[in-house]
XYZ file of C-alpha atoms in Angstrom:
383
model
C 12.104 -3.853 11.804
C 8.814 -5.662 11.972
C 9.674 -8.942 10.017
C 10.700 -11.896 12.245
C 12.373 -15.089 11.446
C 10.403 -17.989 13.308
C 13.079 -21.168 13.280
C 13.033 -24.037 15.099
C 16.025 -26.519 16.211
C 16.248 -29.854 17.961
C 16.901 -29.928 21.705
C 20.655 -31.129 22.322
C 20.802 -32.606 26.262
C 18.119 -30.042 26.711
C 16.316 -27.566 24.739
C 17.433 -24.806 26.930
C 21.165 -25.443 25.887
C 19.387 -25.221 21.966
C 18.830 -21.616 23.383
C 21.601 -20.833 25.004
C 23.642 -21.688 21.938
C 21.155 -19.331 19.467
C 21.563 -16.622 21.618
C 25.633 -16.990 22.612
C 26.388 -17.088 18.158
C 23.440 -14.381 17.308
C 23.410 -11.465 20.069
C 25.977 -11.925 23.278
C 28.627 -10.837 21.062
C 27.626 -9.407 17.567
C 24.012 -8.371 18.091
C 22.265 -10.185 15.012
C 18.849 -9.939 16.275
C 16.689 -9.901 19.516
C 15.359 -13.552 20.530
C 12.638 -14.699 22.162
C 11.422 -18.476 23.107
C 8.360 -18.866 21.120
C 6.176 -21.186 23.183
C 4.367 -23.548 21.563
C 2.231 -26.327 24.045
C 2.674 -30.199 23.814
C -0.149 -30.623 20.794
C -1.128 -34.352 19.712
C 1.107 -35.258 16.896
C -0.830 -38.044 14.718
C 0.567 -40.066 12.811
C 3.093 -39.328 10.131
C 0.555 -39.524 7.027
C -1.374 -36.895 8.676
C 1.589 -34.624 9.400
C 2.602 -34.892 5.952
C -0.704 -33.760 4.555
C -1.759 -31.077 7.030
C 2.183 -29.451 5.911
C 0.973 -28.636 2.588
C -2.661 -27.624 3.608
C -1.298 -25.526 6.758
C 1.183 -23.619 3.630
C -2.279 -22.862 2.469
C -3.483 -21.831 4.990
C -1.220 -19.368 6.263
C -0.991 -17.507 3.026
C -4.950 -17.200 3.089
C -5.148 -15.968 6.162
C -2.358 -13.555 5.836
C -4.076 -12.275 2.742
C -7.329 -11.497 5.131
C -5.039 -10.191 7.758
C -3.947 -7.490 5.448
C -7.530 -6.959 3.867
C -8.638 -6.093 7.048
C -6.029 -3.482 7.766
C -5.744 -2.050 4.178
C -9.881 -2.014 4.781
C -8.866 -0.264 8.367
C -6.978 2.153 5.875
C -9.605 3.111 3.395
C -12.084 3.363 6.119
C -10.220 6.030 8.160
C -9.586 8.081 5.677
C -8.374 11.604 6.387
C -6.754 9.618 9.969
C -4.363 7.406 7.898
C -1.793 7.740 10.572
C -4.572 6.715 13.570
C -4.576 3.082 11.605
C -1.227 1.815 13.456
C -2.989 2.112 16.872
C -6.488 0.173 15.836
C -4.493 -2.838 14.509
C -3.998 -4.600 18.384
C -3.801 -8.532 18.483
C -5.378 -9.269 21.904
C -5.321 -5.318 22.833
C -1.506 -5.097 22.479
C 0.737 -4.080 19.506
C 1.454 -6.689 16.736
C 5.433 -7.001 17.746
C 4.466 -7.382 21.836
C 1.974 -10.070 20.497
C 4.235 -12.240 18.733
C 7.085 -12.225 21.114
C 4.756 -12.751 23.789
C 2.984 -15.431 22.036
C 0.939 -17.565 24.682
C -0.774 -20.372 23.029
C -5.048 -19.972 23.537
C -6.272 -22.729 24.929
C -9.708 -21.792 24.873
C -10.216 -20.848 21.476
C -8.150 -23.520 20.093
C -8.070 -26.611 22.622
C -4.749 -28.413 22.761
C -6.789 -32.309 23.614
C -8.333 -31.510 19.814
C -6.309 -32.825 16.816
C -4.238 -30.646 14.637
C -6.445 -31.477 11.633
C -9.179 -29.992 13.931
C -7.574 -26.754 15.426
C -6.467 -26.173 11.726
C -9.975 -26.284 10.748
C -10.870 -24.617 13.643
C -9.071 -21.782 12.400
C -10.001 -21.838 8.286
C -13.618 -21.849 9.446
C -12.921 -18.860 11.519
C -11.107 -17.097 8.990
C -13.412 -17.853 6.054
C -16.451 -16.429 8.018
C -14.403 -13.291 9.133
C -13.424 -12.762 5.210
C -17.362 -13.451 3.832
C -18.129 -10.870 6.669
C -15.718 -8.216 5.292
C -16.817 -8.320 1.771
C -20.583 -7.604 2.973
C -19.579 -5.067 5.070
C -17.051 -3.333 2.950
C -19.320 -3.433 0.116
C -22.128 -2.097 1.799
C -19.777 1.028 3.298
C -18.721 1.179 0.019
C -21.820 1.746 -2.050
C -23.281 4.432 0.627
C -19.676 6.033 0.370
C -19.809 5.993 -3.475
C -23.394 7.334 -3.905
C -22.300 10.246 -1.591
C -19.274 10.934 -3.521
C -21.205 11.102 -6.743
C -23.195 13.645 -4.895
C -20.792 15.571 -3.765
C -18.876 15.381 -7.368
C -22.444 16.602 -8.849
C -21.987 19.728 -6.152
C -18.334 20.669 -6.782
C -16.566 20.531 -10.452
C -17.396 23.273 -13.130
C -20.052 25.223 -13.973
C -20.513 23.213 -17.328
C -21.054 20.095 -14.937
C -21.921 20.707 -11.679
C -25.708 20.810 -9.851
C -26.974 24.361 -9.899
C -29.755 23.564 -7.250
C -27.831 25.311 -4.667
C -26.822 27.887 -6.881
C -29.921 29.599 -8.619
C -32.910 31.291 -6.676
C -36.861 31.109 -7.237
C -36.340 34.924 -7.877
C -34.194 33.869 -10.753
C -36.507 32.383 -12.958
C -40.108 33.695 -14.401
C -42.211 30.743 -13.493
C -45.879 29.563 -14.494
C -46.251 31.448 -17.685
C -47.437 29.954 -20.729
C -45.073 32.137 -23.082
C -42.077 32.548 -21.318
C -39.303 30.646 -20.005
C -36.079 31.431 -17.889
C -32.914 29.458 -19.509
C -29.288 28.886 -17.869
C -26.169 29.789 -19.712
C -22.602 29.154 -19.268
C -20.360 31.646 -20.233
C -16.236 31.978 -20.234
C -14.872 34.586 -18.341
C -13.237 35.895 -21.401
C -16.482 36.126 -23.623
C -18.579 38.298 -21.123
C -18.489 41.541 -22.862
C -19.414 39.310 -26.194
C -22.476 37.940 -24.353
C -24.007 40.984 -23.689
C -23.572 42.210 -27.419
C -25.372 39.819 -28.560
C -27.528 38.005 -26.581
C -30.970 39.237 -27.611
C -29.920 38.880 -30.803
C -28.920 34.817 -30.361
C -32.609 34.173 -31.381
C -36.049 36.124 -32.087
C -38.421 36.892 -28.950
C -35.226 37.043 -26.461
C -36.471 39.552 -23.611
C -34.398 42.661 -23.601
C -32.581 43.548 -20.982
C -33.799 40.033 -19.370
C -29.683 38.480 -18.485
C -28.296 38.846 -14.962
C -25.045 36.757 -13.888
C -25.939 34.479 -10.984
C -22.667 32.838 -10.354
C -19.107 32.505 -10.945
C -16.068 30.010 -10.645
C -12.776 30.341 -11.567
C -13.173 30.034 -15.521
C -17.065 31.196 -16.270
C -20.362 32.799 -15.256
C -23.762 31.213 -14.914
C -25.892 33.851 -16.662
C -29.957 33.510 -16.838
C -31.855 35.130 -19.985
C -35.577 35.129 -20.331
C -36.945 34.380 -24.175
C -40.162 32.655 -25.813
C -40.381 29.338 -25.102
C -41.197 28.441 -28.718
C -37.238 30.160 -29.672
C -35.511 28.072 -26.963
C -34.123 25.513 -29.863
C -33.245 27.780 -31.974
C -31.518 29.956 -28.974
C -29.748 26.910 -27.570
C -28.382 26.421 -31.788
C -26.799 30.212 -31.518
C -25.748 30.409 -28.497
C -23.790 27.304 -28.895
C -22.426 28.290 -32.313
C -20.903 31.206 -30.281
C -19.503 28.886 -27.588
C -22.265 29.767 -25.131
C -23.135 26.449 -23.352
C -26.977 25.977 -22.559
C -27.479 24.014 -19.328
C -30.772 21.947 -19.340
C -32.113 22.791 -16.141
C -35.930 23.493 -14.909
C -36.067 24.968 -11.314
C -38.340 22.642 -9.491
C -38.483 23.101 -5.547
C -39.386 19.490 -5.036
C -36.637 17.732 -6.986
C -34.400 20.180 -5.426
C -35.371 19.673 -2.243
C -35.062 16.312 -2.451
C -31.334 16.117 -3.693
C -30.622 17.813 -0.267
C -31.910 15.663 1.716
C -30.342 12.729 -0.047
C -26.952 14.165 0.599
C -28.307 14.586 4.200
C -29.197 11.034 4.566
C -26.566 9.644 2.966
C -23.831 11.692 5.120
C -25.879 11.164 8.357
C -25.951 6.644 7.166
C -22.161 7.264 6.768
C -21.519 8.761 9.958
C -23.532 5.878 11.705
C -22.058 2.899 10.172
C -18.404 4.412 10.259
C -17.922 3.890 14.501
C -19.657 0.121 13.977
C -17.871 -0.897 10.865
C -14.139 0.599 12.522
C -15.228 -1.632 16.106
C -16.100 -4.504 14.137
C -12.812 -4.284 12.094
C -10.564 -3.716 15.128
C -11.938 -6.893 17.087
C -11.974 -8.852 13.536
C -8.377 -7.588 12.773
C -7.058 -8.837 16.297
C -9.192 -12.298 15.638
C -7.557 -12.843 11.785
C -3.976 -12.103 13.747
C -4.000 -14.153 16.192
C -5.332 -17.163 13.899
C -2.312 -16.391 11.407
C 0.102 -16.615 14.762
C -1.391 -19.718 15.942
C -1.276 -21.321 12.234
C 2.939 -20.408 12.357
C 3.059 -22.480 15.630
C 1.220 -25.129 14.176
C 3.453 -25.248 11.147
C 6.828 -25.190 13.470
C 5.262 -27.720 15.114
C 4.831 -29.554 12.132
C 7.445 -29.500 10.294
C 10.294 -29.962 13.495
C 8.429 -33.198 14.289
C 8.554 -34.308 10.521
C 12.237 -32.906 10.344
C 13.719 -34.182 13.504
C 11.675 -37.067 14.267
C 10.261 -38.300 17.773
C 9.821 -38.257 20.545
C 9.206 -34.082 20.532
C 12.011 -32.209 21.168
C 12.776 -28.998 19.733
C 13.363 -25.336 20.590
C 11.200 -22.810 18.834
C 12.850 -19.675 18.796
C 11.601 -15.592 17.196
C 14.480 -13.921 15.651
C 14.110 -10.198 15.314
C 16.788 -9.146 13.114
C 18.906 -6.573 12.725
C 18.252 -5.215 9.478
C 22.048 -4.479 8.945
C 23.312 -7.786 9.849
C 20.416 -10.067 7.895
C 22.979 -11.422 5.453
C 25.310 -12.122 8.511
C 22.535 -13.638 10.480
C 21.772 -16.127 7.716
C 24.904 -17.347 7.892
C 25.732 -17.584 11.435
C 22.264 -19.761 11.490
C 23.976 -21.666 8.656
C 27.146 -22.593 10.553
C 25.056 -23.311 14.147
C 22.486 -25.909 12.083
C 24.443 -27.249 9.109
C 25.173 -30.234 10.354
C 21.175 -30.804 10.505
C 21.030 -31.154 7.020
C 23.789 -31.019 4.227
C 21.188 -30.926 1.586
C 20.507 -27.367 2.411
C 24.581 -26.433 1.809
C 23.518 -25.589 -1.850
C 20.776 -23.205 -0.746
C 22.945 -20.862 1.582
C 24.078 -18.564 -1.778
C 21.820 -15.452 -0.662
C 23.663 -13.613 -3.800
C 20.396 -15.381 -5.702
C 17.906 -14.083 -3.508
C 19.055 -10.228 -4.938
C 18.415 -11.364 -8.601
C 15.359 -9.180 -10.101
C 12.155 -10.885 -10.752
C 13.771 -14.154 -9.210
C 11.536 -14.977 -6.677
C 13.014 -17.951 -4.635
C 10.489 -17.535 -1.307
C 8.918 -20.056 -2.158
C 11.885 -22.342 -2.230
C 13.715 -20.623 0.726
C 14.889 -23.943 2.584
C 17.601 -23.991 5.549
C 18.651 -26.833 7.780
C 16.110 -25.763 10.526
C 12.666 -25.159 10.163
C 12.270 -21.591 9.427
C 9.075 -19.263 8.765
C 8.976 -15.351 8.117
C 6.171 -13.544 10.228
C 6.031 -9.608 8.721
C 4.137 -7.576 10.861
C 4.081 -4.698 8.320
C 0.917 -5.395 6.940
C -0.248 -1.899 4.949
C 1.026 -0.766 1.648
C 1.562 3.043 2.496
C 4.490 4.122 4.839
């Protein structure tokens, strides 16, 4: 399980008894989940107008920067390619997986300092976040053009004969070249209409050399035959020929243009190869930097929302719930009967039987008695 339930509760004589009560009712006895503290620093609370505004822009927030924490990865994805199952290992938060992160979350002081305001570190972190997404899209579309151009490339080098690039198909020895008179054409035959071909092939127009067709190439369904004729019957050649399903390729062997295509691909491939270690660095320390940011904006909403729900001076336990995936239903409600008493308001929101309705979508409203936010470290769409 990589989802984790981030809840806070108000310290009773202590806020190590708050613990020690979570973890008797959720995993001494029944093994509901695997706690952790979650430690979040004394941070300068405001006053109460403030907290009530930065709750709504820190809900925000989060969701942007959990939408850039997942760009990056899927981006990680896309970019690794062929080593889909390497991804896992390049998405570190502080050089250590995304679970060992989280329940070892240590607050950074230096990146976001605690003596600042939370309006501050919050913008601290937005400003971060936006310049790491406006950084991605340049990137991404950059890789992405010089990916795309070499695709179409390769797509022009593969496919069927009807389609395909014949520059690394046909020789100079294939073709009469410099005469005023004649001219070598390029026709695609099927498989099954060989034998017709060479019936009737000096006969497709007048002034068709005899004897002139030689098959240069094959693929699965035709043959790419050459056939030397007058250049002034080449319309009305390409006419028969295609009233006999013969397909005319327009092609003129020219070394230059040729050449040229190749070293495209060359360049392209070789640009590809350079960016790709670069652009996967870049992502990995860019990935760890949108994490982190996304963990720090959780704490700052716990933080939040405990003082706004259970008042000062600050004193609350913020607790990570791993939970059992088995026993979610039965965790829910254990939390219900340990916090109830916190708020009665939330008695009509326990039904989880709602939550399984199709096309209901009640996350937004989830509300419980304690202050409760759902950190999913499964962050790619493919298993």
């Amino acid at each position: 399980m990589t989802e984790f339930w981030l809840i806070s509760a108000p310290g009773e004589k202590t806020c190590q008894q708050t613990w020690d009560k979570l973890m008797t009712a959720t995993t001494r006895t029944n093994n509901l989940s695997t706690n952790n503290k979650f430690n979040i620093p004394d941070l300068k609370v405001g006053t109460l107008d403030v907290l009530v505004g930065l709750s709504d822009e820190l809900a925000k927030l989060d969701s942007f920067v959990e939408s850039v924490v997942k760009k990056v990865a899927q981006y990680m994805a896309d970019v690794l390619e062929d080593s889909r199952d390497k991804v896992q290992e390049n998405l570190l938060a502080n050089g250590v997986d995304l679970v060992t992160y989280v329940t070892r979350f240590q607050w950074d002081m230096a990146k976001y300092p605690i003596k600042q305001s939370l309006k501050n570190i919050s913008e601290i972190i937005s400003k971060q976040v936006s310049q790491i997404d406006n950084d991605l899209k340049a990137r991404a579309s950059a890789y992405n053009n010089l990916k795309g151009n070499l695709q179409n490339l390769e797509r022009k080098n593969a496919g069927s004969l009807l389609t395909r690039s014949l520059a690394d198909i046909v020789k100079k020895d294939d073709f009469v070249l410099d005469s005023e008179y004649l001219i070598t054409m390029l026709v695609v035959v099927p498989k099954t209409s060989y034998a017709d071909w060479q019936r009737t092939y000096e006969t497709l127009a007048e002034m068709v050399v005899p004897r002139s067709t030689n098959l240069l190439f094959e693929d699965q369904e035709s043959g790419l035959f050459s056939v030397t004729l007058f250049r002034k019957a080449m319309d009305d050649f390409r006419h028969k020929a295609r009233e006999n399903k013969f397909t005319v390729r327009d092609f003129q062997y020219n070394e230059e243009e040729m050449k040229a295509d190749k070293e495209e691909m060359t360049r392209l491939s070789t640009d590809k190869k350079k960016q790709f270690g670069p652009l996967v660095r870049w992502l990995k320390v860019n990935f760890s930097e949108a994490f982190i940011a996304w963990i720090h904006i959780k704490a700052l909403r716990v933080f939040v929302e405990s003082v706004l729900r259970y008042g000062l001076p600050v004193n609350f336990q913020a607790m990570l719930l791993q939970p059992n995936k088995k026993n979610m239903k039965k965790l829910r409600e254990v939390l219900y009967d340990l916090y109830k008493h916190l708020d009665s308001s939330a008695a009509a929101i326990i039904d989880q039987s709602a939550m399984d309705i199709p096309g209901l979508n009640l996350s937004q409203q989830e509300y419980y008695p304690y202050v409760y936010y759902k950190i999913d470290c499964n962050l790619l769409d493919f298993k």
